[in-house]
PDB file of N, CA and C in Angstrom:
ATOM      1  N   VAL A   1     -28.988   7.804 -13.613  1.00 72.00           N
ATOM      2  CA  VAL A   1     -28.450   9.804 -12.725  1.00 72.00           C
ATOM      3  C   VAL A   1     -28.152   8.442 -10.877  1.00 72.00           C
ATOM      4  N   VAL A   2     -29.315   7.941 -10.209  1.00 80.00           N
ATOM      5  CA  VAL A   2     -28.321   7.544  -9.182  1.00 80.00           C
ATOM      6  C   VAL A   2     -27.773   6.384  -8.912  1.00 80.00           C
ATOM      7  N   PHE A   3     -27.830   5.880  -9.608  1.00 76.00           N
ATOM      8  CA  PHE A   3     -27.077   4.488 -10.362  1.00 76.00           C
ATOM      9  C   PHE A   3     -25.625   5.704 -10.297  1.00 76.00           C
ATOM     10  N   TYR A   4     -25.841   6.006 -11.043  1.00 77.00           N
ATOM     11  CA  TYR A   4     -23.897   6.251 -11.147  1.00 77.00           C
ATOM     12  C   TYR A   4     -23.328   7.470  -9.841  1.00 77.00           C
ATOM     13  N   PHE A   5     -24.045   7.543  -8.634  1.00 79.00           N
ATOM     14  CA  PHE A   5     -23.815   8.665  -8.135  1.00 79.00           C
ATOM     15  C   PHE A   5     -23.963   7.727  -6.697  1.00 79.00           C
ATOM     16  N   LEU A   6     -23.989   6.436  -6.702  1.00 82.00           N
ATOM     17  CA  LEU A   6     -24.125   4.859  -5.997  1.00 82.00           C
ATOM     18  C   LEU A   6     -23.476   4.116  -5.399  1.00 82.00           C
ATOM     19  N   LEU A   7     -23.025   4.119  -7.476  1.00 80.00           N
ATOM     20  CA  LEU A   7     -22.153   2.769  -7.419  1.00 80.00           C
ATOM     21  C   LEU A   7     -21.111   3.252  -7.717  1.00 80.00           C
ATOM     22  N   LEU A   8     -20.656   3.573  -8.857  1.00 85.00           N
ATOM     23  CA  LEU A   8     -19.895   4.059  -9.635  1.00 85.00           C
ATOM     24  C   LEU A   8     -18.584   4.710  -9.133  1.00 85.00           C
ATOM     25  N   ARG A   9     -19.235   6.113  -8.470  1.00 87.00           N
ATOM     26  CA  ARG A   9     -18.181   7.250  -8.604  1.00 87.00           C
ATOM     27  C   ARG A   9     -17.856   6.839  -7.384  1.00 87.00           C
ATOM     28  N   PRO A  10     -18.411   6.012  -5.948  1.00 88.00           N
ATOM     29  CA  PRO A  10     -18.261   5.951  -5.381  1.00 88.00           C
ATOM     30  C   PRO A  10     -16.407   4.892  -5.515  1.00 88.00           C
ATOM     31  N   GLN A  11     -17.274   3.881  -6.481  1.00 89.00           N
ATOM     32  CA  GLN A  11     -16.008   2.734  -6.704  1.00 89.00           C
ATOM     33  C   GLN A  11     -14.745   3.256  -7.303  1.00 89.00           C
ATOM     34  N   ALA A  12     -14.613   4.878  -8.091  1.00 89.00           N
ATOM     35  CA  ALA A  12     -13.778   5.732  -9.007  1.00 89.00           C
ATOM     36  C   ALA A  12     -12.812   6.305  -8.384  1.00 89.00           C
ATOM     37  N   GLN A  13     -13.417   6.798  -6.610  1.00 91.00           N
ATOM     38  CA  GLN A  13     -12.789   7.423  -6.033  1.00 91.00           C
ATOM     39  C   GLN A  13     -12.449   6.304  -5.080  1.00 91.00           C
ATOM     40  N   ALA A  14     -12.902   5.364  -4.664  1.00 91.00           N
ATOM     41  CA  ALA A  14     -11.940   4.478  -3.567  1.00 91.00           C
ATOM     42  C   ALA A  14     -10.607   4.043  -4.647  1.00 91.00           C
ATOM     43  N   ARG A  15     -10.620   3.316  -6.046  1.00 91.00           N
ATOM     44  CA  ARG A  15      -9.507   3.211  -7.339  1.00 91.00           C
ATOM     45  C   ARG A  15      -8.325   4.095  -7.026  1.00 91.00           C
ATOM     46  N   LYS A  16      -8.982   5.600  -6.844  1.00 93.00           N
ATOM     47  CA  LYS A  16      -8.290   6.801  -7.444  1.00 93.00           C
ATOM     48  C   LYS A  16      -7.521   7.121  -6.349  1.00 93.00           C
ATOM     49  N   LYS A  17      -7.739   6.390  -5.034  1.00 93.00           N
ATOM     50  CA  LYS A  17      -7.434   6.591  -3.738  1.00 93.00           C
ATOM     51  C   LYS A  17      -6.539   5.640  -3.378  1.00 93.00           C
ATOM     52  N   HIS A  18      -6.565   4.753  -4.057  1.00 91.00           N
ATOM     53  CA  HIS A  18      -5.747   3.263  -3.487  1.00 91.00           C
ATOM     54  C   HIS A  18      -4.158   3.847  -4.237  1.00 91.00           C
ATOM     55  N   SER A  19      -4.645   3.746  -5.593  1.00 91.00           N
ATOM     56  CA  SER A  19      -3.310   4.233  -6.586  1.00 91.00           C
ATOM     57  C   SER A  19      -2.636   5.301  -5.717  1.00 91.00           C
ATOM     58  N   GLU A  20      -3.430   5.902  -5.379  1.00 92.00           N
ATOM     59  CA  GLU A  20      -2.556   7.227  -5.850  1.00 92.00           C
ATOM     60  C   GLU A  20      -1.654   6.966  -3.921  1.00 92.00           C
ATOM     61  N   MET A  21      -2.108   5.632  -3.241  1.00 91.00           N
ATOM     62  CA  MET A  21      -1.313   5.595  -1.321  1.00 91.00           C
ATOM     63  C   MET A  21      -0.085   5.025  -2.547  1.00 91.00           C
ATOM     64  N   VAL A  22      -0.991   3.929  -3.324  1.00 91.00           N
ATOM     65  CA  VAL A  22       0.417   2.805  -3.819  1.00 91.00           C
ATOM     66  C   VAL A  22       1.494   3.939  -4.744  1.00 91.00           C
ATOM     67  N   ALA A  23       0.789   4.506  -5.321  1.00 91.00           N
ATOM     68  CA  ALA A  23       2.497   5.317  -5.807  1.00 91.00           C
ATOM     69  C   ALA A  23       3.189   5.873  -5.223  1.00 91.00           C
ATOM     70  N   ASN A  24       2.742   5.841  -3.913  1.00 90.00           N
ATOM     71  CA  ASN A  24       3.638   7.151  -2.648  1.00 90.00           C
ATOM     72  C   ASN A  24       3.800   6.350  -2.620  1.00 90.00           C
ATOM     73  N   ALA A  25       4.529   5.011  -2.376  1.00 91.00           N
ATOM     74  CA  ALA A  25       4.569   4.076  -0.664  1.00 91.00           C
ATOM     75  C   ALA A  25       6.039   4.248  -1.369  1.00 91.00           C
ATOM     76  N   LYS A  26       6.923   4.451  -0.031  1.00 92.00           N
ATOM     77  CA  LYS A  26       8.062   4.483   0.040  1.00 92.00           C
ATOM     78  C   LYS A  26       9.121   3.971   0.561  1.00 92.00           C
ATOM     79  N   LYS A  27      10.099   3.996   0.932  1.00 93.00           N
ATOM     80  CA  LYS A  27      11.048   3.180   2.148  1.00 93.00           C
ATOM     81  C   LYS A  27      10.709   3.363   3.074  1.00 93.00           C
ATOM     82  N   GLY A  28      11.155   2.676   4.182  1.00 93.00           N
ATOM     83  CA  GLY A  28      10.202   3.081   5.483  1.00 93.00           C
ATOM     84  C   GLY A  28       9.212   3.154   5.970  1.00 93.00           C
ATOM     85  N   ASP A  29       7.333   2.976   4.428  1.00 93.00           N
ATOM     86  CA  ASP A  29       6.477   3.138   5.027  1.00 93.00           C
ATOM     87  C   ASP A  29       6.213   2.192   5.119  1.00 93.00           C
ATOM     88  N   THR A  30       5.443   1.568   6.199  1.00 94.00           N
ATOM     89  CA  THR A  30       5.061   0.469   7.097  1.00 94.00           C
ATOM     90  C   THR A  30       2.969   0.396   6.143  1.00 94.00           C
ATOM     91  N   VAL A  31       3.542  -1.601   5.873  1.00 94.00           N
ATOM     92  CA  VAL A  31       2.946  -1.500   4.361  1.00 94.00           C
ATOM     93  C   VAL A  31       1.999  -3.000   5.536  1.00 94.00           C
ATOM     94  N   VAL A  32       0.513  -3.358   4.809  1.00 94.00           N
ATOM     95  CA  VAL A  32      -0.054  -4.237   4.555  1.00 94.00           C
ATOM     96  C   VAL A  32      -0.304  -4.481   3.129  1.00 94.00           C
ATOM     97  N   THR A  33      -0.561  -5.737   4.002  1.00 94.00           N
ATOM     98  CA  THR A  33      -0.921  -6.167   1.785  1.00 94.00           C
ATOM     99  C   THR A  33      -1.738  -7.441   1.682  1.00 94.00           C
ATOM    100  N   ALA A  34      -2.852  -7.270   0.554  1.00 94.00           N
ATOM    101  CA  ALA A  34      -3.763  -8.075   1.051  1.00 94.00           C
ATOM    102  C   ALA A  34      -3.781  -9.948   1.159  1.00 94.00           C
ATOM    103  N   GLY A  35      -1.884 -10.756   1.568  1.00 94.00           N
ATOM    104  CA  GLY A  35      -2.600 -11.220   2.409  1.00 94.00           C
ATOM    105  C   GLY A  35      -2.519 -11.257   3.363  1.00 94.00           C
ATOM    106  N   GLY A  36      -2.745  -9.841   3.803  1.00 94.00           N
ATOM    107  CA  GLY A  36      -2.710  -9.737   5.454  1.00 94.00           C
ATOM    108  C   GLY A  36      -1.628  -9.702   6.378  1.00 94.00           C
ATOM    109  N   VAL A  37      -0.413 -10.130   5.598  1.00 94.00           N
ATOM    110  CA  VAL A  37       1.443 -10.050   5.479  1.00 94.00           C
ATOM    111  C   VAL A  37       1.834  -7.794   6.182  1.00 94.00           C
ATOM    112  N   HIS A  38       1.966  -7.633   6.868  1.00 95.00           N
ATOM    113  CA  HIS A  38       2.606  -6.746   7.397  1.00 95.00           C
ATOM    114  C   HIS A  38       3.827  -6.957   8.421  1.00 95.00           C
ATOM    115  N   GLY A  39       4.278  -5.089   7.386  1.00 95.00           N
ATOM    116  CA  GLY A  39       5.405  -5.396   7.248  1.00 95.00           C
ATOM    117  C   GLY A  39       6.846  -3.465   6.662  1.00 95.00           C
ATOM    118  N   LYS A  40       7.160  -3.032   6.551  1.00 95.00           N
ATOM    119  CA  LYS A  40       8.173  -2.263   5.911  1.00 95.00           C
ATOM    120  C   LYS A  40       8.939  -1.819   5.243  1.00 95.00           C
ATOM    121  N   ILE A  41       8.654  -1.498   3.796  1.00 95.00           N
ATOM    122  CA  ILE A  41       9.449  -1.058   3.461  1.00 95.00           C
ATOM    123  C   ILE A  41      10.511  -0.913   3.227  1.00 95.00           C
ATOM    124  N   VAL A  42      11.424  -1.902   2.776  1.00 95.00           N
ATOM    125  CA  VAL A  42      13.137  -1.657   2.369  1.00 95.00           C
ATOM    126  C   VAL A  42      14.010  -1.189   1.613  1.00 95.00           C
ATOM    127  N   LYS A  43      12.811  -1.651   0.749  1.00 95.00           N
ATOM    128  CA  LYS A  43      13.071  -1.174  -0.777  1.00 95.00           C
ATOM    129  C   LYS A  43      12.137  -1.390  -1.762  1.00 95.00           C
ATOM    130  N   VAL A  44      12.310   0.048  -2.873  1.00 94.00           N
ATOM    131  CA  VAL A  44      11.310   0.184  -4.466  1.00 94.00           C
ATOM    132  C   VAL A  44      12.215  -0.951  -5.138  1.00 94.00           C
ATOM    133  N   VAL A  45      11.687  -1.542  -6.102  1.00 94.00           N
ATOM    134  CA  VAL A  45      12.328  -2.248  -6.995  1.00 94.00           C
ATOM    135  C   VAL A  45      11.992  -2.129  -8.672  1.00 94.00           C
ATOM    136  N   ASP A  46      10.549  -1.314  -8.300  1.00 91.00           N
ATOM    137  CA  ASP A  46      10.817  -0.485  -9.661  1.00 91.00           C
ATOM    138  C   ASP A  46       9.165  -0.294  -9.691  1.00 91.00           C
ATOM    139  N   ASP A  47       8.473  -0.343 -10.401  1.00 89.00           N
ATOM    140  CA  ASP A  47       7.377   0.485 -10.333  1.00 89.00           C
ATOM    141  C   ASP A  47       6.338  -0.662 -10.141  1.00 89.00           C
ATOM    142  N   ASP A  48       6.511  -1.425  -9.573  1.00 92.00           N
ATOM    143  CA  ASP A  48       5.417  -3.144  -9.633  1.00 92.00           C
ATOM    144  C   ASP A  48       5.850  -3.435  -8.050  1.00 92.00           C
ATOM    145  N   SER A  49       6.944  -3.168  -7.647  1.00 94.00           N
ATOM    146  CA  SER A  49       7.282  -4.129  -6.997  1.00 94.00           C
ATOM    147  C   SER A  49       8.161  -4.015  -6.565  1.00 94.00           C
ATOM    148  N   VAL A  50       7.935  -3.963  -4.846  1.00 95.00           N
ATOM    149  CA  VAL A  50       8.524  -3.795  -3.530  1.00 95.00           C
ATOM    150  C   VAL A  50       9.334  -4.688  -2.955  1.00 95.00           C
ATOM    151  N   MET A  51       9.438  -4.328  -2.449  1.00 96.00           N
ATOM    152  CA  MET A  51      10.388  -5.383  -0.982  1.00 96.00           C
ATOM    153  C   MET A  51      10.284  -5.137   0.544  1.00 96.00           C
ATOM    154  N   VAL A  52      10.082  -6.130   0.917  1.00 95.00           N
ATOM    155  CA  VAL A  52       9.124  -5.295   2.381  1.00 95.00           C
ATOM    156  C   VAL A  52       9.709  -6.427   2.777  1.00 95.00           C
ATOM    157  N   GLU A  53       9.952  -6.337   3.905  1.00 96.00           N
ATOM    158  CA  GLU A  53      11.076  -7.009   6.140  1.00 96.00           C
ATOM    159  C   GLU A  53       9.544  -7.541   6.129  1.00 96.00           C
ATOM    160  N   ILE A  54       9.367  -8.550   6.800  1.00 95.00           N
ATOM    161  CA  ILE A  54       8.598  -9.010   7.250  1.00 95.00           C
ATOM    162  C   ILE A  54       9.626  -9.403   8.842  1.00 95.00           C
ATOM    163  N   ALA A  55       9.961  -9.346   8.676  1.00 94.00           N
ATOM    164  CA  ALA A  55      10.792 -10.232  10.603  1.00 94.00           C
ATOM    165  C   ALA A  55      12.295  -9.652  10.607  1.00 94.00           C
ATOM    166  N   ASP A  56      12.984 -10.220  11.351  1.00 94.00           N
ATOM    167  CA  ASP A  56      14.507  -9.823  11.232  1.00 94.00           C
ATOM    168  C   ASP A  56      15.333 -10.693   9.906  1.00 94.00           C
ATOM    169  N   ASN A  57      15.217  -9.555   9.042  1.00 92.00           N
ATOM    170  CA  ASN A  57      17.073 -10.470   7.529  1.00 92.00           C
ATOM    171  C   ASN A  57      15.551 -11.502   7.229  1.00 92.00           C
ATOM    172  N   VAL A  58      14.134 -10.974   7.083  1.00 95.00           N
ATOM    173  CA  VAL A  58      13.199 -11.207   6.267  1.00 95.00           C
ATOM    174  C   VAL A  58      13.078 -10.972   5.696  1.00 95.00           C
ATOM    175  N   ALA A  59      12.771 -10.611   4.066  1.00 96.00           N
ATOM    176  CA  ALA A  59      11.992  -9.651   2.958  1.00 96.00           C
ATOM    177  C   ALA A  59      11.487 -10.286   1.995  1.00 96.00           C
ATOM    178  N   ILE A  60      10.885 -10.160   1.819  1.00 96.00           N
ATOM    179  CA  ILE A  60       9.890 -10.623  -0.140  1.00 96.00           C
ATOM    180  C   ILE A  60       9.733  -9.605  -0.388  1.00 96.00           C
ATOM    181  N   LYS A  61       9.366 -10.406  -1.605  1.00 97.00           N
ATOM    182  CA  LYS A  61       8.732  -8.980  -3.051  1.00 97.00           C
ATOM    183  C   LYS A  61       7.665  -9.377  -3.264  1.00 97.00           C
ATOM    184  N   VAL A  62       6.884  -7.707  -3.111  1.00 95.00           N
ATOM    185  CA  VAL A  62       5.786  -7.461  -3.112  1.00 95.00           C
ATOM    186  C   VAL A  62       5.152  -6.618  -4.801  1.00 95.00           C
ATOM    187  N   VAL A  63       3.606  -7.225  -5.250  1.00 95.00           N
ATOM    188  CA  VAL A  63       3.325  -6.687  -6.077  1.00 95.00           C
ATOM    189  C   VAL A  63       3.626  -5.229  -5.690  1.00 95.00           C
ATOM    190  N   LYS A  64       3.123  -3.939  -5.846  1.00 94.00           N
ATOM    191  CA  LYS A  64       2.471  -2.946  -5.318  1.00 94.00           C
ATOM    192  C   LYS A  64       0.810  -2.814  -5.114  1.00 94.00           C
ATOM    193  N   ALA A  65       0.119  -3.505  -6.102  1.00 92.00           N
ATOM    194  CA  ALA A  65      -1.252  -2.964  -6.192  1.00 92.00           C
ATOM    195  C   ALA A  65      -1.980  -4.358  -4.984  1.00 92.00           C
ATOM    196  N   THR A  66      -0.973  -5.116  -3.979  1.00 94.00           N
ATOM    197  CA  THR A  66      -1.575  -5.657  -3.394  1.00 94.00           C
ATOM    198  C   THR A  66      -1.171  -5.259  -2.119  1.00 94.00           C
ATOM    199  N   LEU A  67      -1.135  -4.101  -2.078  1.00 94.00           N
ATOM    200  CA  LEU A  67      -0.271  -2.838  -1.012  1.00 94.00           C
ATOM    201  C   LEU A  67      -2.358  -2.627   0.115  1.00 94.00           C
ATOM    202  N   THR A  68      -2.630  -3.229   1.054  1.00 93.00           N
ATOM    203  CA  THR A  68      -3.983  -2.501   1.632  1.00 93.00           C
ATOM    204  C   THR A  68      -3.802  -0.604   2.056  1.00 93.00           C
ATOM    205  N   SER A  69      -2.750  -1.377   2.641  1.00 92.00           N
ATOM    206  CA  SER A  69      -2.307  -0.197   4.030  1.00 92.00           C
ATOM    207  C   SER A  69      -1.030   0.695   3.606  1.00 92.00           C
ATOM    208  N   VAL A  70      -0.623   1.747   3.895  1.00 92.00           N
ATOM    209  CA  VAL A  70       0.343   1.732   3.420  1.00 92.00           C
ATOM    210  C   VAL A  70       0.251   4.068   4.728  1.00 92.00           C
ATOM    211  N   SER A  71       1.560   2.685   5.456  1.00 90.00           N
ATOM    212  CA  SER A  71       1.423   4.475   6.703  1.00 90.00           C
ATOM    213  C   SER A  71       3.138   4.792   6.643  1.00 90.00           C
ATOM    214  N   GLY A  72       2.623   6.015   6.928  1.00 82.00           N
ATOM    215  CA  GLY A  72       4.559   6.823   7.077  1.00 82.00           C
ATOM    216  C   GLY A  72       4.931   5.530   8.493  1.00 82.00           C
ATOM    217  N   LYS A  73       6.139   6.398   8.652  1.00 69.00           N
ATOM    218  CA  LYS A  73       7.416   5.674   9.043  1.00 69.00           C
ATOM    219  C   LYS A  73       6.634   5.706  11.154  1.00 69.00           C
ATOM    220  N   THR A  74       6.548   5.257  11.422  1.00 59.00           N
ATOM    221  CA  THR A  74       7.296   5.083  12.699  1.00 59.00           C
ATOM    222  C   THR A  74       7.762   4.965  13.306  1.00 59.00           C
ATOM    223  N   ALA A  75       7.726   4.942  14.777  1.00 47.00           N
ATOM    224  CA  ALA A  75       8.796   4.883  15.759  1.00 47.00           C
ATOM    225  C   ALA A  75       8.918   3.600  16.575  1.00 47.00           C
ATOM    226  N   ALA A  76      10.177   3.135  15.960  1.00 52.00           N
ATOM    227  CA  ALA A  76      10.585   1.653  16.833  1.00 52.00           C
ATOM    228  C   ALA A  76      10.208   1.559  18.095  1.00 52.00           C
ATOM    229  N   ALA A  77       9.604   0.559  18.416  1.00 45.00           N
ATOM    230  CA  ALA A  77       8.780  -0.245  19.821  1.00 45.00           C
ATOM    231  C   ALA A  77      10.446   0.489  20.522  1.00 45.00           C
ATOM    232  N   ALA A  78      10.391  -0.103  22.027  1.00 43.00           N
ATOM    233  CA  ALA A  78      11.168  -0.055  23.142  1.00 43.00           C
ATOM    234  C   ALA A  78      11.860  -0.819  23.030  1.00 43.00           C
ATOM    235  N   ASN A  79      11.464  -1.958  22.687  1.00 44.00           N
ATOM    236  CA  ASN A  79      12.461  -2.928  22.672  1.00 44.00           C
ATOM    237  C   ASN A  79      13.330  -3.355  21.295  1.00 44.00           C
ATOM    238  N   ASP A  80      13.178  -2.301  20.731  1.00 53.00           N
ATOM    239  CA  ASP A  80      14.063  -2.847  19.731  1.00 53.00           C
ATOM    240  C   ASP A  80      15.124  -1.564  19.129  1.00 53.00           C
ATOM    241  N   SER A  81      16.102  -2.499  18.849  1.00 46.00           N
ATOM    242  CA  SER A  81      17.048  -1.294  19.079  1.00 46.00           C
ATOM    243  C   SER A  81      17.735  -0.891  17.591  1.00 46.00           C
TER     244      SER A  81
END
């Protein structure tokens, strides 16, 4: 019983939180991948992958499961047009 509350339950909760975060990722969200790549979602390709813009006119296809952080839309920097 102690093993369940110390190890299994927290892992299950973390997995559930991560899968909800990935499922709710949408166009315009700022993301960080497991490889440390930062970018903005420009297109949701299908249920398993998204296109992430990492620089001007540079987008990469990323598997949603590799997203470690997803945050909502952020305001553009003052020097961005």
